[in-house]
Amino acid sequence: MTENPRDTGFPLPSRMLRLGFVGGGQGAFIGEVHANGALLSKRWQIVAGALSSNPLRAKDSGRKWMLAEDRIYTDFREMAAREAGRSDGIDAVVITTPNHLHHPVAAGFMDAGIDVISDKPLTTTLADARDLVRRQRDTGLVFGVTYAYASHVMVRQAREMIRAGMLGEIRQVHVEYFQEWALNLTDEDGTPPWRLDPAKVGNAFTVGDIGTHAAHLASFATGRDIELVRALFHVAGKPKALEDTAFMHLRFEGGVPGTLMVSQAAAGTQCGLRLRVFGTLAGLEWNQENPEFLSFTPQDSPMQIIGRGYGAGMLPAAVRFVRMPRGHPEALTDAWANLYTELAVAVDARRAGRTVPEGLLAYPTVVDGAKGVKFVEAAVRSNATGDWVDCGL
């Protein structure tokens, strides 16, 4: 077994960083996922939160998270102002609210000089997304967007293999994401759930929720932005005003063709995110439900299965994220920890005035988040017109 290069791959933190949350309290699955990833990275401590818009739930959630009473907030604006004024205030805020609140919460904390980590999609409108990009450029604050699947070790391995030319010239890219959880979800039974409310999610449901994950994964692994999209939206589950299924043709940079299929009404599926990339020399495939392995298929040669671990075909930029030797499984929790490790390195360096070595970090930025919003808007327009629509920012 080779020495674990993670010990020297990232700079040691100057101290434990202080993290605050907006949203993510009782009944919010994703808040706990973020918190677990941050704590597993061993670079963050969670010290403050406005965990719900409901004051009673915010207080109760904060106590269950074992936050100090004076750092349990019921309003994010008060939290931003008070934390910015403390000598031990938070270094970054995590935003895990419904989508329509991402922009005002992020803008409020950026105005207070606090780095931001936001769930996706970044915003519900492209104008708001562009505003956050502008604010980040003006302030120099760190702004990460949590496309966590890109932090799986074997996604990093796929990216490095593609960058190294092991597939040859890229000729096709295919990505899909199938779930069943919204099969019986409807907005015809009284008050619609927030995920089906256009005022809270924008003009798309599934494309904004998991389609942005799929689009980011394909672009991240291949190093190519999506330039054009032609989309068809469908409702495959119970009736709803917004789509729960979408099929798309894509054009990536360089004219590379691709496809993207997403559904949250595909019976019998759970988290079926799969990426396939084909070049002139070889192809590769990664499946999120079996994330430890990457299938590499050179032309006219036997299939090779690369397993997560040290050595045996693993490339250095991926190995630095490995936490356990082969045979000791890692999972999505580890991918979240990898993402929060990179974000901690960026935040710590900015606050200490240090420069991060070029190429060390690859976490999704506010620009990646804005590209996701543009992708959603382009897909919505394409579905309405039947045209190819530009995805460029």
Coordinates of C-alpha atoms in Angstrom, one line a residue:
M1 CA 0.0 0.0 0.0
T2 CA 1.4 3.4 -0.9
E3 CA 1.4 6.3 1.5
N4 CA -1.8 8.3 1.6
P5 CA -1.0 11.5 -0.4
R6 CA -4.0 13.4 1.1
D7 CA -1.7 14.1 4.0
T8 CA 0.4 16.4 1.8
G9 CA -2.0 17.1 -1.1
F10 CA -3.8 20.0 0.6
P11 CA -2.4 22.7 2.8
L12 CA -3.1 22.2 6.5
P13 CA -5.7 24.7 7.8
S14 CA -4.6 27.6 9.9
R15 CA -7.4 26.7 12.3
M16 CA -10.8 25.0 12.4
L17 CA -13.1 27.1 10.2
R18 CA -16.5 28.2 11.5
L19 CA -19.6 27.4 9.5
G20 CA -23.1 28.7 9.7
F21 CA -26.3 27.3 8.0
V22 CA -29.4 29.0 6.6
G23 CA -32.1 26.3 6.2
G24 CA -31.5 22.7 6.8
G25 CA -33.4 22.2 10.0
Q26 CA -36.0 19.6 11.1
G27 CA -37.5 17.8 8.1
A28 CA -34.8 19.0 5.7
F29 CA -32.8 16.0 4.4
I30 CA -30.1 18.0 2.6
G31 CA -29.1 20.1 5.6
E32 CA -27.9 17.0 7.4
V33 CA -26.0 15.8 4.3
H34 CA -24.1 19.1 4.1
A35 CA -23.4 19.0 7.9
N36 CA -22.1 15.5 7.7
G37 CA -19.8 16.3 4.8
A38 CA -18.4 19.4 6.5
L39 CA -17.7 17.5 9.8
L40 CA -16.2 14.5 8.0
S41 CA -13.7 16.8 6.3
K42 CA -12.3 17.6 9.7
R43 CA -11.8 21.3 8.7
W44 CA -15.1 22.8 9.8
Q45 CA -17.1 23.3 13.0
I46 CA -20.8 24.3 12.8
V47 CA -21.4 27.2 15.2
A48 CA -24.4 29.1 14.0
G49 CA -27.7 28.8 12.1
A50 CA -31.0 30.2 11.0
L51 CA -32.3 26.7 10.3
S52 CA -35.9 27.4 9.5
S53 CA -38.1 30.3 8.5
N54 CA -40.4 29.1 11.3
P55 CA -39.1 30.7 14.5
L56 CA -40.1 27.8 16.8
R57 CA -38.6 25.2 14.4
A58 CA -35.5 27.3 14.0
K59 CA -35.0 27.4 17.8
D60 CA -35.7 23.7 18.2
S61 CA -33.5 22.7 15.3
G62 CA -30.6 24.9 16.6
R63 CA -30.8 23.2 20.0
K64 CA -30.7 19.8 18.4
W65 CA -27.7 20.8 16.5
M66 CA -26.2 21.9 19.9
L67 CA -25.7 25.5 18.8
A68 CA -25.1 28.1 21.5
E69 CA -28.4 29.9 22.3
D70 CA -27.1 33.3 21.1
R71 CA -26.1 31.8 17.7
I72 CA -29.5 30.3 17.0
Y73 CA -31.2 32.8 14.7
T74 CA -34.7 33.1 13.3
D75 CA -33.8 35.5 10.5
F76 CA -30.9 35.2 8.1
R77 CA -30.4 39.0 7.9
E78 CA -29.9 39.2 11.6
M79 CA -27.5 36.3 11.4
A80 CA -25.4 37.9 8.7
A81 CA -25.1 41.2 10.6
R82 CA -24.4 39.7 14.0
E83 CA -21.9 37.0 12.7
A84 CA -20.0 39.6 10.7
G85 CA -19.6 41.7 13.9
R86 CA -18.3 38.9 16.1
S87 CA -14.5 38.3 16.5
D88 CA -15.4 34.6 16.3
G89 CA -18.0 34.9 13.6
I90 CA -18.6 32.4 10.9
D91 CA -16.1 32.1 8.0
A92 CA -18.7 30.8 5.6
V93 CA -22.4 30.2 5.3
V94 CA -24.2 27.2 3.8
I95 CA -27.5 27.9 2.0
T96 CA -29.9 24.9 2.0
T97 CA -33.2 26.8 1.6
P98 CA -35.8 26.4 -1.1
N99 CA -34.4 27.7 -4.4
H100 CA -36.1 31.1 -4.5
L101 CA -34.2 32.1 -1.3
H102 CA -30.7 31.3 -2.6
H103 CA -30.1 34.7 -4.1
P104 CA -31.3 37.0 -1.3
V105 CA -29.5 34.9 1.3
A106 CA -26.3 34.7 -0.6
A107 CA -26.4 38.4 -1.4
G108 CA -27.0 39.3 2.2
F109 CA -24.0 37.3 3.5
M110 CA -21.8 38.5 0.7
D111 CA -22.6 42.1 1.6
A112 CA -21.4 41.2 5.2
G113 CA -18.1 39.9 3.8
I114 CA -18.9 36.2 4.4
D115 CA -18.0 33.4 2.0
V116 CA -20.9 31.4 0.6
I117 CA -21.6 27.7 0.0
S118 CA -24.9 27.3 -1.8
D119 CA -27.0 24.3 -2.7
K120 CA -28.1 24.0 -6.4
P121 CA -29.7 25.2 -8.5
L122 CA -27.9 28.5 -7.8
T123 CA -31.0 30.7 -8.4
T124 CA -34.4 30.5 -10.1
T125 CA -33.6 33.2 -12.7
L126 CA -30.6 33.9 -14.8
A127 CA -30.6 37.6 -13.8
D128 CA -30.2 36.6 -10.2
A129 CA -27.4 34.1 -11.1
R130 CA -25.5 36.8 -13.0
D131 CA -25.9 39.2 -10.1
L132 CA -24.2 36.7 -7.8
V133 CA -21.4 36.1 -10.3
R134 CA -20.9 39.9 -10.4
R135 CA -20.9 40.2 -6.6
Q136 CA -18.3 37.4 -6.3
R137 CA -16.0 39.0 -8.9
D138 CA -16.3 42.4 -7.2
T139 CA -15.6 41.1 -3.7
G140 CA -13.3 38.2 -4.3
L141 CA -15.2 36.0 -1.8
V142 CA -15.2 32.3 -2.2
F143 CA -18.5 31.0 -3.6
G144 CA -19.0 27.3 -3.9
V145 CA -22.0 25.5 -5.4
T146 CA -22.6 21.9 -4.1
Y147 CA -22.6 19.7 -7.2
A148 CA -21.2 17.0 -4.9
Y149 CA -21.2 14.1 -7.3
A150 CA -18.2 15.7 -9.0
S151 CA -16.3 15.1 -5.8
H152 CA -16.5 11.3 -6.0
V153 CA -13.0 10.0 -6.4
M154 CA -13.8 8.1 -9.5
V155 CA -15.3 11.1 -11.2
R156 CA -12.0 12.9 -10.5
Q157 CA -10.3 9.8 -12.0
A158 CA -12.5 10.0 -15.1
R159 CA -11.7 13.7 -15.5
E160 CA -8.0 13.1 -15.2
M161 CA -8.1 10.3 -17.7
I162 CA -9.9 12.4 -20.2
R163 CA -7.5 15.3 -19.7
A164 CA -4.6 13.0 -20.2
G165 CA -5.9 12.0 -23.6
M166 CA -6.5 8.3 -22.6
L167 CA -9.8 8.3 -24.5
G168 CA -8.4 10.1 -27.5
E169 CA -10.5 12.9 -29.1
I170 CA -13.9 13.1 -27.4
R171 CA -16.7 12.2 -29.8
Q172 CA -19.8 11.5 -27.7
V173 CA -21.1 12.3 -24.1
H174 CA -24.1 10.7 -22.6
V175 CA -25.5 11.3 -19.1
E176 CA -28.7 10.2 -17.3
Y177 CA -30.3 10.5 -13.9
F178 CA -33.3 8.5 -13.0
Q179 CA -35.3 8.5 -9.7
E180 CA -38.8 7.4 -8.7
W181 CA -39.5 9.6 -5.7
A182 CA -41.8 12.0 -7.5
L183 CA -43.8 9.4 -9.3
N184 CA -46.8 10.0 -7.1
L185 CA -46.1 13.7 -6.4
T186 CA -48.8 16.0 -7.6
D187 CA -49.9 19.6 -7.2
E188 CA -53.6 18.7 -7.6
D189 CA -54.2 17.7 -3.9
G190 CA -54.5 21.1 -2.3
T191 CA -51.4 23.1 -1.4
P192 CA -48.6 22.0 -3.7
P193 CA -45.2 21.0 -2.3
W194 CA -42.6 23.7 -2.7
R195 CA -40.7 21.7 -5.3
L196 CA -43.7 22.0 -7.6
D197 CA -44.4 25.7 -6.9
P198 CA -43.0 27.8 -9.8
A199 CA -42.7 30.8 -7.4
K200 CA -40.1 28.8 -5.4
V201 CA -38.4 26.7 -8.0
G202 CA -38.8 28.7 -11.2
N203 CA -40.1 27.3 -14.5
A204 CA -38.7 23.7 -14.1
F205 CA -38.9 21.0 -11.5
T206 CA -36.8 17.9 -12.4
V207 CA -34.5 19.7 -14.9
G208 CA -33.6 22.2 -12.1
D209 CA -33.4 19.6 -9.4
I210 CA -31.4 16.8 -10.9
G211 CA -30.9 17.9 -14.5
T212 CA -28.4 20.5 -13.3
H213 CA -26.5 17.7 -11.5
A214 CA -26.3 15.7 -14.7
A215 CA -25.3 18.7 -16.9
H216 CA -22.6 19.7 -14.5
L217 CA -21.2 16.2 -14.2
A218 CA -20.9 15.8 -18.0
S219 CA -19.2 19.2 -18.3
F220 CA -16.9 18.7 -15.3
A221 CA -15.7 15.3 -16.4
T222 CA -15.1 16.2 -20.0
G223 CA -13.9 19.7 -19.5
R224 CA -16.4 21.0 -22.1
D225 CA -19.3 23.3 -21.5
I226 CA -22.7 22.6 -23.0
E227 CA -23.2 25.1 -25.8
L228 CA -26.6 24.1 -27.2
V229 CA -29.6 22.1 -26.0
R230 CA -32.8 20.7 -27.6
A231 CA -35.2 19.5 -25.0
L232 CA -38.6 17.8 -24.6
F233 CA -40.3 17.9 -21.2
H234 CA -42.8 15.3 -20.1
V235 CA -45.0 14.3 -17.1
A236 CA -44.6 10.6 -16.6
G237 CA -46.0 10.4 -13.0
K238 CA -49.1 11.8 -11.4
P239 CA -50.4 15.1 -12.9
K240 CA -48.3 18.2 -12.2
A241 CA -47.8 21.6 -13.9
L242 CA -44.1 21.2 -14.1
E243 CA -42.1 18.4 -15.8
D244 CA -40.9 15.3 -13.9
T245 CA -39.1 13.9 -17.0
A246 CA -37.0 15.4 -19.8
F247 CA -35.0 14.1 -22.7
M248 CA -32.4 16.3 -24.4
H249 CA -29.9 16.4 -27.2
L250 CA -26.8 18.4 -26.4
R251 CA -23.9 20.0 -28.2
F252 CA -20.7 20.4 -26.2
E253 CA -17.8 22.7 -27.0
G254 CA -16.1 21.6 -30.2
G255 CA -19.3 20.4 -31.7
V256 CA -19.3 17.2 -29.6
P257 CA -22.8 15.6 -29.6
G258 CA -24.4 14.2 -26.5
T259 CA -27.6 13.3 -24.7
L260 CA -29.1 14.0 -21.3
M261 CA -32.1 12.1 -19.8
V262 CA -33.6 12.8 -16.4
S263 CA -36.7 11.5 -14.7
Q264 CA -38.0 11.6 -11.1
A265 CA -40.9 9.4 -12.1
A266 CA -39.1 6.3 -13.2
A267 CA -40.5 3.4 -11.2
G268 CA -37.9 1.2 -9.5
T269 CA -35.0 3.6 -9.7
Q270 CA -33.4 5.4 -6.8
C271 CA -30.3 7.5 -7.7
G272 CA -29.4 6.3 -11.2
L273 CA -26.9 8.9 -12.2
R274 CA -24.7 7.5 -15.0
L275 CA -22.1 9.1 -17.3
R276 CA -20.6 7.6 -20.5
V277 CA -17.9 9.3 -22.6
F278 CA -16.6 7.9 -25.8
G279 CA -13.5 9.0 -27.7
T280 CA -11.5 7.9 -30.7
L281 CA -9.4 5.5 -28.6
A282 CA -11.6 4.4 -25.7
G283 CA -14.7 4.9 -23.7
L284 CA -15.5 5.1 -20.0
E285 CA -18.5 4.7 -17.8
W286 CA -19.3 5.7 -14.2
N287 CA -22.4 4.9 -12.2
Q288 CA -23.2 6.8 -9.0
E289 CA -24.9 3.8 -7.5
N290 CA -21.7 1.8 -7.9
P291 CA -19.3 4.7 -7.4
E292 CA -16.1 2.8 -6.4
F293 CA -15.5 1.6 -10.0
L294 CA -14.8 3.1 -13.4
S295 CA -15.2 1.1 -16.6
F296 CA -12.5 1.8 -19.2
T297 CA -13.0 0.3 -22.6
P298 CA -10.1 0.7 -25.0
Q299 CA -11.0 0.1 -28.7
D300 CA -10.8 -3.6 -29.6
S301 CA -9.5 -4.6 -26.2
P302 CA -10.8 -6.2 -23.0
M303 CA -12.7 -4.0 -20.6
Q304 CA -10.7 -2.7 -17.7
I305 CA -12.3 -2.0 -14.3
I306 CA -10.4 0.6 -12.2
G307 CA -11.2 0.4 -8.5
R308 CA -10.9 3.3 -6.2
G309 CA -7.8 3.2 -4.0
Y310 CA -4.0 3.8 -4.2
G311 CA -1.9 2.9 -7.3
A312 CA -3.1 0.4 -10.0
G313 CA -4.0 3.0 -12.6
M314 CA -5.2 5.8 -10.2
L315 CA -4.0 9.2 -11.2
P316 CA -2.5 11.7 -8.6
A317 CA -5.3 14.3 -8.8
A318 CA -7.8 11.7 -7.9
V319 CA -5.7 9.8 -5.4
R320 CA -5.5 12.8 -3.1
F321 CA -9.2 12.4 -2.3
V322 CA -8.9 8.7 -1.4
R323 CA -9.8 8.1 2.2
M324 CA -9.6 4.3 2.5
P325 CA -7.6 1.5 0.8
R326 CA -9.4 -0.8 -1.7
G327 CA -11.8 -3.2 -0.1
H328 CA -12.9 -0.6 2.5
P329 CA -15.9 1.1 0.7
E330 CA -16.4 4.8 0.4
A331 CA -19.7 6.5 -0.5
L332 CA -21.5 9.7 -1.2
T333 CA -20.7 11.0 2.3
D334 CA -17.0 10.9 1.4
A335 CA -17.7 12.8 -1.8
W336 CA -19.4 15.5 0.3
A337 CA -16.4 15.5 2.6
N338 CA -14.1 15.9 -0.4
L339 CA -16.1 18.9 -1.6
Y340 CA -16.0 20.5 1.9
T341 CA -12.2 19.9 2.1
E342 CA -11.7 21.9 -1.1
L343 CA -14.0 24.6 0.0
A344 CA -12.1 24.8 3.3
V345 CA -8.8 25.2 1.6
A346 CA -10.2 28.0 -0.6
V347 CA -11.8 29.9 2.3
D348 CA -8.8 29.5 4.6
A349 CA -6.4 30.7 1.9
R350 CA -8.6 33.7 1.1
R351 CA -8.9 34.8 4.7
A352 CA -5.1 34.3 5.3
G353 CA -4.1 36.1 2.1
R354 CA -2.5 33.0 0.7
T355 CA -2.5 31.9 -2.9
V356 CA -3.7 28.4 -3.7
P357 CA -1.4 26.4 -6.0
E358 CA -2.8 26.4 -9.5
G359 CA -4.8 23.3 -10.4
L360 CA -5.1 22.2 -6.8
L361 CA -8.8 22.9 -6.4
A362 CA -11.7 22.0 -8.7
Y363 CA -14.8 22.7 -6.6
P364 CA -17.9 24.1 -8.5
T365 CA -17.9 27.9 -8.4
V366 CA -20.7 30.5 -8.7
V367 CA -19.9 30.6 -12.4
D368 CA -20.7 26.8 -12.6
G369 CA -23.9 27.5 -10.8
A370 CA -24.8 30.2 -13.2
K371 CA -24.1 27.9 -16.1
G372 CA -26.6 25.5 -14.6
V373 CA -29.3 28.2 -14.4
K374 CA -28.7 29.1 -18.0
F375 CA -28.9 25.4 -18.9
V376 CA -32.4 25.2 -17.2
E377 CA -33.6 28.4 -18.9
A378 CA -32.4 27.2 -22.3
A379 CA -34.1 23.8 -21.8
V380 CA -37.4 25.4 -20.8
R381 CA -37.3 27.6 -23.9
S382 CA -36.3 24.7 -26.2
N383 CA -39.2 22.6 -24.9
A384 CA -41.6 25.5 -25.7
T385 CA -40.3 26.2 -29.2
G386 CA -38.7 22.9 -30.4
D387 CA -35.5 24.8 -31.3
W388 CA -31.9 24.3 -30.4
V389 CA -31.2 27.0 -27.8
D390 CA -27.8 28.5 -26.8
C391 CA -26.6 27.6 -23.3
G392 CA -23.7 30.1 -23.2
L393 CA -23.6 32.7 -20.4

